[in-house]
Amino acid sequence: MKKTLTTLAVMSLCQIASADEGMWMPQQLPQVAKQLKADGLKLDPATLTKLTEFPMGAIVSLGGCSASFVSPQGLVATNHHCVYNSVAHNSKPERNLLANGFLANSLEEELPASPGSRIFVTKEVNNVSSKIIDKNTAKLNGKARVDAIEKNSKVIIAECEKDAGHRCNVYPYYGGLEYYLIKQLEIKDVRLVHAPPEGVGKFGGDTDNWMWPRHTGDYGFYRAYVSKDGKSADYSKDNVPYVPKHFLKLAKDNLKEGDFIMVLGYPGRTNRHRLPSEVAYTFDWNYPTFVKSSGDMLAIIAKETSSNPDAKLKYAGQVAGINNYYKNRQGMLDSYAGSDILARKTKEHEELKTWINSNPARAKEFASDIDQVEKLIAERDALGKRDFYLGSSSPRFLSTARTLYRLSNESTKADAERKAGFQVRDLPRFKASVDAVERSYDEKVDKALVLYNLSKYAAQAKADRNANFDAALGIKDGMSEADLKSLLDNLYAGSKLGDKAARSAWLTAKPEDFKASNDSFVKAAVAMYEGGLKREAEDEELTGKIQQAYGNYMKAKIAYMKSKGQAVYPDANSTLRVTFGKVTGRDHGTADGLAWSAFTTVNGIPPKATGTGEFNAPAAQLAAIKAKDFGKYVDPQLKTVPVNYLATLDITGGNSGSAALNAKGEFIGLAFDGTLDSIISDWDYNKANSRSIQVDLRYMLWQMKHVDKADRLLKEMGAE
């Protein structure tokens, strides 16, 4: 692997960084090697920098969740909630796999995952900062800078993807100060192998989400398939299981409190380097508005699907996602309320500016960018407030029509000249999106959700609305909810995009076909096209200015933190990271001061089990617990089977499904959650409170062996 850290970033790393904090890039780990060894890692830390060797070669991304190979036949372990959409996609009222679970008893019984499902195996990570921000690009600002960065990225990506079957992307780090090219094997044929019943995989539901104690068996299995010659290929009955170079071995030793643990995965996003103004905007306006809107939307979906079991299945994945973020954001707001986060961030920011201005050379290099980024972010946040309801005011098929029309127009250009996201490499994603509608859309539900958001949007002052959107849909000042409902009824009635064949045909249509169409959503998409391009250009002008100023702000912050002897790892951005710590409870937990033990056990399931709703544990599981049919999965100290455990790991969304490994790099479970009072660490790390929640490998194996009878998989994983 090439050296991938700039000199500035390498020098900024501190040897005494806390093990409890840090989403480390694999190539950064030599900087904390002493601490890894001191904490108990038995592997050579240098091996963790080798992405194609053990154990990193077994770690994969699902493009939103993390996962890992756990057998030589391409079996992939991840969270139940990460396979949830695939289970829902294959469910029907007469065969409810969500409720009853799914187990393939042979390769032939494994089911195609939801359309667009992918397994990505990272192969290379290389610093391409000097190629993305070359001498010419560095002189540009605004949209010209955005265009140049995109052009440079596309050249690098196109060269990388000459290696067929691979997906390459360029990711910004440190606010656009650095850029890395990440090359991944893209496995397109993904199949559902096993998911326990919802009463196991989602036991406790939204009530227990982000809570402790927890008793959730949040695990599920996919399998990766390739062509007979071992190449990435679309689904085919002739495909064969992928043979990974490395897969994780199951731990044989019993896990106990105080043990070393590390998690390898793809955390989505953290915001620890954000400015005070961004903190204030987020917690004073954005999150409260989001929580209110999410709660209302959940109520609408519940009402509209109450008498329609099929619609309820179609929206199960969306409901789970909204609920997750609803509780997450509310938890952050609760943690933020009464805290000193904003005051502390403001003080730190003022100290940074003082440090910059105390030295003429630093002031010349950084001062104007600090002032500029604050003004630009204020402008961006004002636009965010203005447009909060705009995006969700579009019917789903109007959004589809706009995307397909853009694709059609971009397809008239040479591939290298197309807008990123609309190139030939992106066509499978569009097809998958069109196909996925079949099991994730109901017109009645969609219309009710759009009406809710459209009513909020239409109530805004005309100057704050999008004239292009208003003209295309026929929105005017003073329209009542009844007027808007009538408008939507006509729009939906005038479109045939609800028909899969009709919808799919637009994937290859020419721009003139769109212009000649009488389909109501297609007509609206055509009418909005030019105005949409103009607004996109305006957004990119602002984005380019922010990127330039923000990159220099981060350069100043890294230098400042280095001067104080503090470590600087980049915020999470959906790329491969390593975090490590200890299996540890908490000596403070609930409001009355009760301590949290490090483990929960199956003994805690029956008292919670109600037989209905979120706590509907399967009868077979309850019977096995009552009979103490635990086999070899009894913990010698707990005298029963452990379910979940706490650890001092620094994780966030996207880490779901991440493999938890012991000191020898053996598989000990899956990370799946955090605790409600510590999720504020996405913005402000809280060492005392932060705990990750993992499902214990022993519970997974016990449930599979003694309840679900998944003997074939257990043998394949080496558990038998």
XYZ file of C-alpha atoms in Angstrom:
720
model
C 0.000 0.000 0.000
C 1.230 3.478 -0.781
C 1.889 5.963 1.986
C -1.440 7.732 2.399
C -1.030 10.438 5.010
C 0.317 13.887 4.316
C 3.276 14.975 6.395
C 1.068 17.411 8.279
C -1.454 14.748 9.250
C 1.228 12.251 10.270
C 2.938 14.789 12.478
C -0.375 15.730 14.053
C -0.902 12.286 15.553
C -0.147 11.992 19.242
C 1.348 8.823 20.707
C -0.792 9.089 23.846
C -4.193 9.253 22.115
C -6.925 7.618 24.172
C -7.858 4.071 23.154
C -11.462 4.933 23.983
C -11.584 7.555 21.247
C -10.659 7.326 17.623
C -12.007 5.999 14.342
C -8.548 5.287 12.966
C -7.742 4.823 9.312
C -5.862 1.488 9.021
C -2.783 3.293 7.740
C -2.737 5.442 10.890
C -2.472 2.496 13.289
C 1.343 2.408 13.454
C 1.015 5.742 15.248
C -0.897 4.055 18.083
C 0.825 0.658 17.898
C 2.275 0.915 21.405
C -1.137 1.537 22.865
C -2.709 -1.309 20.891
C -0.137 -3.717 22.278
C -0.428 -2.290 25.792
C -4.189 -2.759 25.690
C -3.771 -6.413 24.797
C -3.650 -6.837 20.998
C -1.763 -10.052 20.255
C -1.488 -9.437 16.509
C 1.271 -7.292 15.045
C -0.421 -3.869 14.636
C 1.303 -3.523 11.270
C -0.858 -6.361 9.895
C -3.940 -4.154 10.352
C -2.584 -1.765 7.711
C -2.585 -4.536 5.074
C -6.052 -4.451 3.569
C -5.691 -7.683 1.606
C -4.278 -9.698 4.508
C -5.858 -11.111 7.668
C -7.977 -9.793 9.300
C -8.667 -6.703 7.161
C -9.207 -8.806 4.045
C -12.284 -10.355 5.670
C -13.973 -6.987 6.344
C -16.532 -5.751 3.817
C -19.018 -2.951 3.298
C -22.662 -3.304 2.293
C -22.822 0.338 1.223
C -24.494 1.605 4.398
C -23.683 -1.180 6.826
C -20.534 -3.102 7.642
C -20.040 -6.883 7.472
C -17.414 -9.640 7.302
C -16.705 -12.968 5.649
C -17.085 -15.810 8.143
C -16.613 -18.860 5.933
C -14.568 -19.965 2.926
C -17.784 -20.024 0.880
C -18.486 -16.299 0.938
C -20.858 -16.350 3.910
C -21.213 -12.816 5.277
C -22.254 -11.920 8.828
C -23.906 -8.583 9.553
C -26.760 -7.157 11.596
C -30.395 -8.201 11.292
C -31.324 -4.587 10.642
C -28.804 -4.525 7.774
C -30.535 -7.432 5.999
C -33.970 -6.167 7.048
C -34.898 -4.657 3.672
C -33.973 -7.901 1.923
C -36.149 -9.893 4.321
C -39.006 -7.425 3.809
C -38.498 -7.490 0.029
C -38.986 -11.275 0.016
C -41.927 -11.194 2.423
C -45.592 -11.443 1.553
C -48.566 -11.548 3.925
C -48.893 -15.287 3.252
C -45.131 -15.824 3.821
C -44.053 -13.262 6.393
C -40.303 -13.773 6.657
C -39.936 -10.721 8.874
C -42.114 -12.247 11.561
C -41.051 -15.866 11.171
C -37.437 -15.534 10.091
C -35.707 -17.172 7.155
C -33.251 -20.051 6.891
C -32.003 -21.494 3.619
C -31.314 -25.200 4.058
C -29.220 -25.312 0.885
C -27.517 -22.970 -1.538
C -30.476 -23.416 -3.884
C -32.887 -22.043 -1.275
C -30.968 -18.795 -0.758
C -32.970 -15.771 -1.954
C -31.844 -12.739 -3.982
C -31.301 -9.766 -1.678
C -33.222 -6.551 -2.294
C -32.413 -4.911 -5.666
C -29.158 -2.987 -5.639
C -27.642 -4.926 -2.743
C -23.872 -5.035 -2.921
C -20.890 -6.408 -1.025
C -17.750 -4.279 -1.346
C -14.310 -5.660 -0.514
C -11.704 -2.912 -0.079
C -8.516 -3.617 -2.021
C -6.528 -0.383 -2.037
C -6.499 3.054 -0.395
C -4.213 5.685 -1.934
C -3.688 9.367 -1.292
C -4.586 11.289 -4.469
C -4.769 14.767 -2.928
C -2.201 16.251 -5.306
C -4.112 14.886 -8.300
C -7.513 16.119 -7.129
C -6.334 19.547 -5.990
C -3.621 20.094 -8.586
C -1.913 23.427 -9.211
C -4.650 24.643 -11.543
C -7.535 23.514 -9.314
C -5.959 25.158 -6.277
C -6.343 28.543 -7.979
C -10.069 28.103 -8.586
C -13.061 28.803 -6.387
C -16.816 28.362 -6.473
C -18.416 26.154 -9.112
C -15.240 26.165 -11.200
C -13.455 24.470 -8.302
C -16.238 21.904 -7.879
C -16.172 21.129 -11.600
C -12.390 20.721 -11.611
C -12.443 18.422 -8.572
C -15.178 16.338 -10.207
C -13.287 16.170 -13.499
C -10.058 15.110 -11.806
C -11.926 12.526 -9.741
C -13.607 11.023 -12.797
C -10.269 10.625 -14.591
C -8.756 8.809 -11.619
C -11.864 6.669 -11.087
C -12.088 5.700 -14.768
C -8.473 4.552 -14.748
C -9.036 2.568 -11.547
C -12.179 0.889 -12.881
C -10.388 -0.466 -15.915
C -9.881 -3.387 -13.568
C -13.267 -4.965 -14.314
C -15.529 -5.832 -11.415
C -14.201 -3.117 -9.145
C -15.848 0.037 -7.859
C -13.604 3.021 -7.198
C -14.433 6.256 -5.423
C -12.598 9.352 -4.260
C -13.376 10.429 -0.689
C -12.542 13.773 0.955
C -10.939 13.802 4.403
C -10.409 16.651 6.857
C -13.031 18.843 5.183
C -11.512 18.428 1.723
C -7.920 19.005 2.813
C -7.001 15.505 1.629
C -8.482 13.035 -0.879
C -8.139 9.246 -1.080
C -8.924 6.837 -3.880
C -10.553 3.675 -2.554
C -10.740 0.620 -4.786
C -13.216 -2.124 -3.922
C -14.266 -5.410 -5.457
C -17.997 -4.976 -6.169
C -19.969 -8.173 -5.654
C -23.347 -7.746 -7.332
C -24.987 -11.114 -6.695
C -25.943 -10.974 -3.022
C -28.321 -13.542 -1.504
C -30.168 -13.781 1.770
C -29.111 -16.867 3.719
C -30.486 -16.556 7.245
C -32.272 -14.070 9.457
C -33.807 -14.987 12.806
C -37.441 -14.098 13.524
C -38.142 -10.437 14.184
C -38.774 -11.409 17.816
C -35.052 -12.203 18.038
C -33.376 -9.913 15.512
C -35.434 -6.905 16.538
C -36.416 -7.962 20.067
C -37.273 -4.815 21.994
C -37.904 -2.865 18.799
C -37.880 0.887 19.031
C -38.574 0.783 22.763
C -35.169 -0.762 23.492
C -33.356 0.960 20.616
C -30.295 2.837 21.985
C -31.097 1.478 25.466
C -29.383 -0.748 28.040
C -29.928 -3.454 29.217
C -30.482 -4.976 25.792
C -31.494 -8.479 24.650
C -31.450 -8.170 20.860
C -30.134 -10.852 18.500
C -29.223 -8.330 15.835
C -27.569 -10.649 13.316
C -28.222 -11.990 9.838
C -26.342 -13.597 6.951
C -25.816 -12.910 3.278
C -23.741 -14.864 0.784
C -21.609 -13.380 -1.974
C -21.869 -14.982 -5.423
C -19.685 -14.548 -8.507
C -19.431 -16.098 -11.960
C -17.834 -19.504 -12.386
C -14.534 -17.830 -13.304
C -14.575 -15.907 -10.024
C -15.544 -12.525 -11.497
C -18.105 -10.019 -10.266
C -21.392 -10.690 -12.070
C -25.079 -9.896 -11.943
C -27.435 -12.472 -10.458
C -27.490 -15.783 -12.304
C -28.515 -19.278 -11.288
C -25.151 -20.374 -12.688
C -23.147 -18.197 -10.285
C -21.163 -19.804 -7.488
C -20.253 -18.729 -3.937
C -17.342 -16.297 -3.771
C -14.182 -17.679 -2.192
C -12.621 -14.925 -0.073
C -8.888 -14.860 0.464
C -9.542 -14.423 4.182
C -12.454 -15.034 6.533
C -12.853 -14.641 10.275
C -12.456 -17.593 12.606
C -14.849 -17.962 15.514
C -13.410 -17.306 18.963
C -13.083 -20.375 21.190
C -12.258 -18.575 24.425
C -15.056 -17.142 26.536
C -15.297 -13.369 26.353
C -15.188 -11.588 29.713
C -15.213 -8.080 31.119
C -11.890 -6.286 30.721
C -10.949 -8.139 27.524
C -9.410 -6.262 24.595
C -11.828 -5.665 21.717
C -11.598 -3.959 18.362
C -14.205 -3.267 15.731
C -13.432 -3.053 12.017
C -16.028 -1.412 9.821
C -17.295 1.544 7.829
C -18.626 4.289 10.142
C -20.872 6.702 8.274
C -20.365 10.202 9.573
C -19.191 12.134 12.596
C -19.030 15.889 13.090
C -16.310 16.467 15.661
C -14.492 19.136 13.664
C -17.567 21.284 13.023
C -17.715 25.014 13.726
C -19.774 26.421 16.626
C -22.286 27.923 14.204
C -22.893 24.464 12.721
C -23.478 23.061 16.200
C -25.991 25.821 16.973
C -27.863 25.395 13.679
C -28.057 21.624 14.099
C -29.275 21.499 17.696
C -31.343 24.677 17.797
C -33.206 24.180 14.524
C -32.354 21.232 12.282
C -32.653 18.317 14.711
C -35.803 19.633 16.475
C -37.470 20.145 13.097
C -36.359 16.715 11.923
C -37.699 15.022 15.067
C -41.092 16.722 14.740
C -41.340 15.842 11.036
C -40.221 12.229 11.581
C -42.763 11.664 14.336
C -45.542 12.986 12.122
C -44.447 10.835 9.184
C -44.350 7.695 11.316
C -47.900 8.412 12.442
C -49.022 8.891 8.830
C -47.484 5.594 7.690
C -49.038 3.766 10.654
C -52.465 5.199 9.842
C -52.312 4.524 6.109
C -51.055 0.935 6.482
C -53.177 -0.091 9.476
C -55.632 -2.099 7.370
C -53.206 -3.153 4.638
C -50.709 -5.863 5.699
C -48.923 -5.783 2.339
C -48.374 -2.019 2.501
C -47.130 -2.424 6.058
C -44.506 -4.912 4.825
C -43.547 -2.594 1.965
C -42.851 0.258 4.374
C -41.317 -1.825 7.173
C -37.766 -0.926 6.181
C -38.552 2.777 5.852
C -40.346 2.794 9.197
C -37.381 1.109 10.871
C -35.020 3.675 9.370
C -37.136 6.676 10.351
C -37.604 5.309 13.861
C -33.885 4.781 14.266
C -32.991 8.350 13.314
C -35.981 9.761 15.196
C -34.754 8.276 18.461
C -31.128 9.043 17.630
C -31.765 12.726 17.024
C -34.016 13.047 20.054
C -31.337 11.388 22.170
C -28.788 13.873 20.909
C -31.106 16.757 21.720
C -31.621 15.427 25.235
C -27.868 15.108 25.759
C -27.262 18.563 24.311
C -29.887 20.276 26.477
C -28.241 21.897 29.464
C -24.758 20.854 28.323
C -21.809 23.172 27.760
C -21.055 21.813 24.285
C -21.774 25.010 22.353
C -20.009 27.201 24.919
C -16.998 24.901 24.898
C -16.889 24.663 21.101
C -17.157 28.445 20.880
C -14.317 28.881 23.368
C -12.137 26.392 21.471
C -12.876 28.157 18.194
C -12.005 31.546 19.649
C -8.754 30.084 21.016
C -7.956 28.774 17.539
C -8.485 32.227 16.057
C -6.375 33.812 18.777
C -3.576 31.329 18.032
C -3.803 32.129 14.313
C -3.758 35.894 14.833
C -0.876 35.733 17.321
C 1.536 34.977 14.498
C 1.713 37.180 11.353
C 2.584 34.255 9.082
C -0.323 32.161 10.397
C -2.679 35.119 10.182
C -1.711 35.688 6.565
C -2.248 32.022 5.711
C -5.459 31.271 7.639
C -7.304 34.301 9.057
C -9.310 35.253 5.968
C -10.407 31.651 5.386
C -11.690 31.331 8.963
C -13.807 34.460 8.531
C -14.937 33.335 5.093
C -15.997 29.825 6.136
C -18.157 31.210 8.947
C -20.015 33.500 6.525
C -20.447 30.785 3.901
C -21.773 28.255 6.393
C -24.304 30.793 7.648
C -25.476 31.191 4.046
C -25.694 27.427 3.555
C -27.646 26.918 6.779
C -30.138 29.614 5.803
C -30.774 27.744 2.559
C -31.151 24.524 4.541
C -33.960 26.078 6.562
C -35.633 27.425 3.450
C -35.593 24.108 1.590
C -36.242 21.692 4.468
C -39.676 20.607 3.186
C -38.976 21.038 -0.537
C -37.283 17.717 -1.225
C -39.893 15.651 0.612
C -42.724 17.520 -1.148
C -42.083 15.626 -4.387
C -44.085 12.455 -5.063
C -41.733 9.502 -5.339
C -42.445 9.033 -9.017
C -41.842 12.708 -9.755
C -38.399 12.315 -8.212
C -37.941 9.150 -10.288
C -38.987 10.952 -13.466
C -36.614 13.848 -12.790
C -33.719 11.463 -12.212
C -34.481 9.427 -15.338
C -34.805 12.565 -17.473
C -31.461 13.795 -16.182
C -29.988 10.375 -16.996
C -31.413 10.579 -20.502
C -29.879 14.007 -21.105
C -26.525 13.029 -19.647
C -26.506 9.893 -21.813
C -26.260 12.070 -24.940
C -22.739 13.102 -23.836
C -19.449 11.244 -23.872
C -19.179 9.242 -20.664
C -16.296 11.329 -19.289
C -18.343 14.512 -19.770
C -21.420 13.292 -17.914
C -22.270 14.505 -14.455
C -20.861 12.262 -11.741
C -23.579 9.822 -10.719
C -24.974 9.577 -14.266
C -22.173 7.698 -15.995
C -22.260 4.210 -17.469
C -20.867 2.856 -14.173
C -24.030 4.106 -12.444
C -26.608 2.431 -14.695
C -27.015 -0.699 -12.510
C -27.916 1.535 -9.571
C -30.680 3.200 -11.572
C -32.092 -0.134 -12.685
C -32.026 -1.443 -9.115
C -33.839 1.667 -7.899
C -36.560 1.203 -10.497
C -36.928 -2.480 -9.598
C -36.988 -1.882 -5.839
C -40.155 0.201 -6.086
C -42.273 -2.931 -6.451
C -41.850 -3.933 -2.811
C -41.334 -0.504 -1.226
C -44.113 1.702 -2.597
C -47.816 2.190 -2.028
C -49.586 5.104 -3.711
C -51.916 5.836 -0.810
C -49.030 6.031 1.661
C -46.832 8.061 -0.661
C -49.596 10.550 -1.344
C -50.316 11.036 2.357
C -46.640 11.654 3.135
C -46.265 14.097 0.261
C -49.425 15.977 1.262
C -48.048 16.444 4.778
C -44.768 17.910 3.526
C -46.308 19.837 0.650
C -48.706 21.584 3.040
C -45.724 22.744 5.120
C -43.855 23.855 2.023
C -46.782 25.667 0.395
C -47.397 27.645 3.585
C -44.016 29.347 3.209
C -43.781 32.846 1.758
C -43.586 32.887 -2.022
C -40.042 34.279 -1.883
C -38.942 31.227 0.109
C -40.479 28.721 -2.283
C -38.996 27.298 -5.468
C -40.705 29.057 -8.385
C -39.684 26.273 -10.767
C -41.267 23.600 -8.561
C -44.401 25.711 -8.002
C -44.946 26.296 -11.717
C -44.488 22.633 -12.636
C -46.949 21.391 -10.012
C -49.365 24.324 -10.119
C -48.799 25.551 -6.559
C -50.102 29.037 -5.803
C -50.288 31.276 -2.761
C -53.083 30.554 -0.325
C -53.849 26.991 -1.428
C -55.680 24.976 1.216
C -54.872 21.387 2.099
C -57.929 20.350 0.084
C -56.572 22.255 -2.928
C -53.209 20.542 -2.586
C -54.852 17.144 -2.221
C -56.823 17.703 -5.421
C -53.644 18.769 -7.199
C -51.882 15.594 -6.061
C -54.831 13.380 -6.998
C -54.618 14.682 -10.565
C -50.848 14.255 -10.713
C -50.925 10.653 -9.507
C -53.879 9.771 -11.741
C -52.084 11.146 -14.804
C -49.016 8.922 -14.515
C -48.259 5.332 -15.477
C -44.932 5.176 -13.641
C -46.528 2.883 -11.076
C -46.364 0.124 -13.694
C -42.971 -1.596 -13.588
C -42.741 -2.167 -17.353
C -43.674 1.426 -18.141
C -41.232 2.704 -15.526
C -38.381 0.519 -16.757
C -38.869 1.666 -20.348
C -37.782 5.185 -19.386
C -34.311 3.902 -18.473
C -33.386 3.849 -22.168
C -35.650 6.634 -23.469
C -34.305 9.636 -25.400
C -34.791 13.242 -24.239
C -37.286 13.790 -27.052
C -39.356 10.867 -25.737
C -39.647 12.615 -22.388
C -40.589 15.920 -24.043
C -43.321 14.222 -26.080
C -44.838 12.383 -23.104
C -48.232 13.215 -21.600
C -47.415 11.380 -18.360
C -48.038 13.926 -15.594
C -44.878 13.203 -13.637
C -42.718 13.093 -16.761
C -44.166 16.415 -17.972
C -43.412 18.000 -14.607
C -39.878 16.607 -14.696
C -39.252 18.121 -18.139
C -40.693 21.464 -17.018
C -38.393 21.537 -13.982
C -35.211 20.490 -15.776
C -33.609 23.798 -16.760
C -34.539 25.451 -13.486
C -33.101 22.492 -11.633
C -29.778 22.831 -13.459
C -29.641 26.528 -12.589
C -30.234 25.849 -8.890
C -27.666 23.040 -8.948
C -25.112 25.472 -10.366
C -25.893 27.979 -7.612
C -25.486 25.254 -4.973
C -22.164 24.195 -6.468
C -20.909 27.769 -6.472
C -21.491 27.916 -2.726
C -20.136 24.394 -2.195
C -16.914 25.230 -4.004
C -16.338 28.295 -1.894
C -16.999 26.330 1.284
C -14.703 23.486 0.214
C -11.760 25.802 -0.308
C -12.267 27.734 2.920
C -13.118 24.640 4.983
C -10.039 22.770 3.815
C -7.828 25.642 4.969
C -9.773 25.861 8.242
C -8.990 22.186 8.874
C -5.340 22.728 7.962
C -5.207 25.455 10.608
C -7.038 23.306 13.162
C -4.719 20.331 12.642
C -1.682 22.575 13.098
C -3.233 24.107 16.220
C -4.120 20.736 17.782
C -0.638 19.451 16.955
C 0.822 22.422 18.833
C -1.150 21.240 21.871
C -0.040 17.615 21.473
C -3.488 16.348 20.483
C -4.260 13.588 17.995
C -6.227 14.338 14.841
C -8.071 11.531 13.083
C -10.509 12.517 10.317
C -14.251 12.536 10.863
C -15.965 9.340 9.741
C -16.934 9.340 6.047
C -18.077 5.763 5.275
C -14.533 4.504 4.743
C -12.763 1.666 6.541
C -11.815 2.467 10.146
C -10.571 0.652 13.246
C -11.565 1.417 16.826
C -10.383 -0.432 19.914
C -11.073 -0.564 23.631
C -12.262 -2.897 26.391
C -15.355 -4.931 27.215
C -16.605 -2.763 30.065
C -19.824 -1.905 31.866
C -20.556 1.474 33.423
C -20.597 2.482 37.053
C -23.302 5.008 36.229
C -26.230 4.292 34.027
C -29.867 5.063 34.611
C -31.153 8.254 36.202
C -31.215 6.698 39.677
C -27.525 5.832 39.478
C -27.760 2.082 38.917
C -24.614 0.599 37.432
C -24.607 -1.215 34.101
C -23.132 -4.703 34.008
C -21.046 -5.550 30.958
C -23.296 -8.429 29.812
C -26.953 -9.274 29.495
C -28.110 -12.906 29.280
C -30.986 -14.989 27.993
C -32.380 -14.964 31.544
C -33.548 -11.422 30.845
C -35.634 -12.359 27.797
C -38.651 -14.144 29.365
C -39.454 -11.300 31.810
C -39.586 -8.895 28.852
C -41.458 -11.211 26.480
C -45.089 -10.159 26.080
C -45.979 -12.426 23.177
C -46.909 -9.467 20.976
C -45.407 -6.435 19.296
C -41.809 -5.497 19.935
C -41.264 -8.140 22.618
C -42.671 -11.155 20.792
C -39.930 -13.689 21.513
C -40.459 -16.969 19.596
C -42.085 -19.747 21.582
C -39.266 -22.149 20.635
C -36.695 -19.777 22.085
C -38.616 -19.290 25.327
C -38.982 -23.048 25.669
C -35.234 -23.564 25.209
C -34.498 -20.912 27.841
C -36.980 -22.455 30.274
C -35.443 -25.903 29.764
C -31.931 -24.424 30.109
C -31.090 -26.064 26.821
C -27.860 -24.109 26.459
C -25.356 -26.739 25.364
C -21.767 -25.539 25.165
C -22.684 -21.856 24.974
C -22.968 -21.289 28.724
C -20.604 -18.639 30.060
C -18.700 -20.135 33.033
C -19.073 -16.981 35.098
C -22.597 -15.956 34.101
C -23.857 -19.583 34.267
C -26.079 -18.947 31.261
C -25.887 -17.695 27.654
C -24.784 -14.054 27.194
C -26.806 -11.980 24.736
C -25.312 -8.495 24.414
C -22.294 -6.749 25.881
C -20.905 -3.244 26.296
C -17.492 -1.967 25.193
C -15.582 1.308 25.143
C -15.572 1.520 21.350
C -15.913 4.686 19.295
C -18.581 3.837 16.708
C -21.429 5.515 14.862
C -24.027 4.805 12.153
C -22.514 2.688 9.371
C -20.649 0.609 11.958
C -23.793 -1.522 12.153
C -22.750 -5.069 11.331
C -19.075 -4.417 12.064
C -17.118 -7.450 13.186
C -16.002 -7.347 16.822
C -12.661 -9.114 17.241
C -10.672 -10.234 20.268
C -6.952 -9.761 20.865
C -6.128 -12.606 18.453
C -8.329 -11.213 15.695
C -11.039 -13.835 16.253
C -14.737 -13.135 15.768
C -16.597 -12.382 19.024
C -19.789 -10.758 17.777
C -21.278 -7.809 15.909
C -21.522 -4.152 16.843
C -25.068 -2.899 16.378
C -25.856 0.064 18.603
C -24.775 2.640 21.154
C -26.450 4.042 24.245
C -28.850 6.963 24.098
C -26.914 9.280 26.377
C -23.668 8.770 24.464
C -24.722 9.226 20.836
C -23.932 12.922 21.147
C -20.365 11.703 20.671
C -20.956 12.036 16.939
C -20.465 15.732 17.665
C -18.655 15.763 20.994
C -16.948 12.601 22.214
C -17.881 11.684 25.784
C -15.288 9.279 27.171
C -17.148 8.605 30.434
C -20.479 7.692 28.831
C -19.608 6.246 25.439
C -20.419 2.556 25.155
C -21.053 0.465 22.074
C -23.457 -2.501 22.193
C -22.518 -5.807 20.557
C -24.444 -9.027 20.073
C -22.390 -11.838 21.594
C -21.197 -14.580 19.230
C -22.268 -17.203 21.773
C -25.879 -16.009 21.627
C -25.829 -16.073 17.838
C -24.523 -19.643 17.810
C -26.890 -20.807 20.562
C -29.944 -19.394 18.767
C -28.820 -20.935 15.479
C -28.096 -24.345 17.050
C -30.764 -24.828 19.696
C -33.662 -22.799 18.288
C -33.393 -22.261 14.526
C -31.547 -25.540 13.756
C -29.118 -23.863 11.369
C -26.695 -26.787 11.519
C -25.549 -26.371 7.927
C -24.354 -22.839 8.556
C -22.788 -23.692 11.894
C -20.725 -26.416 10.250
C -19.725 -24.053 7.461
C -18.543 -21.465 10.002
C -16.517 -24.012 11.928
C -18.770 -23.917 14.992
C -19.463 -27.649 14.958
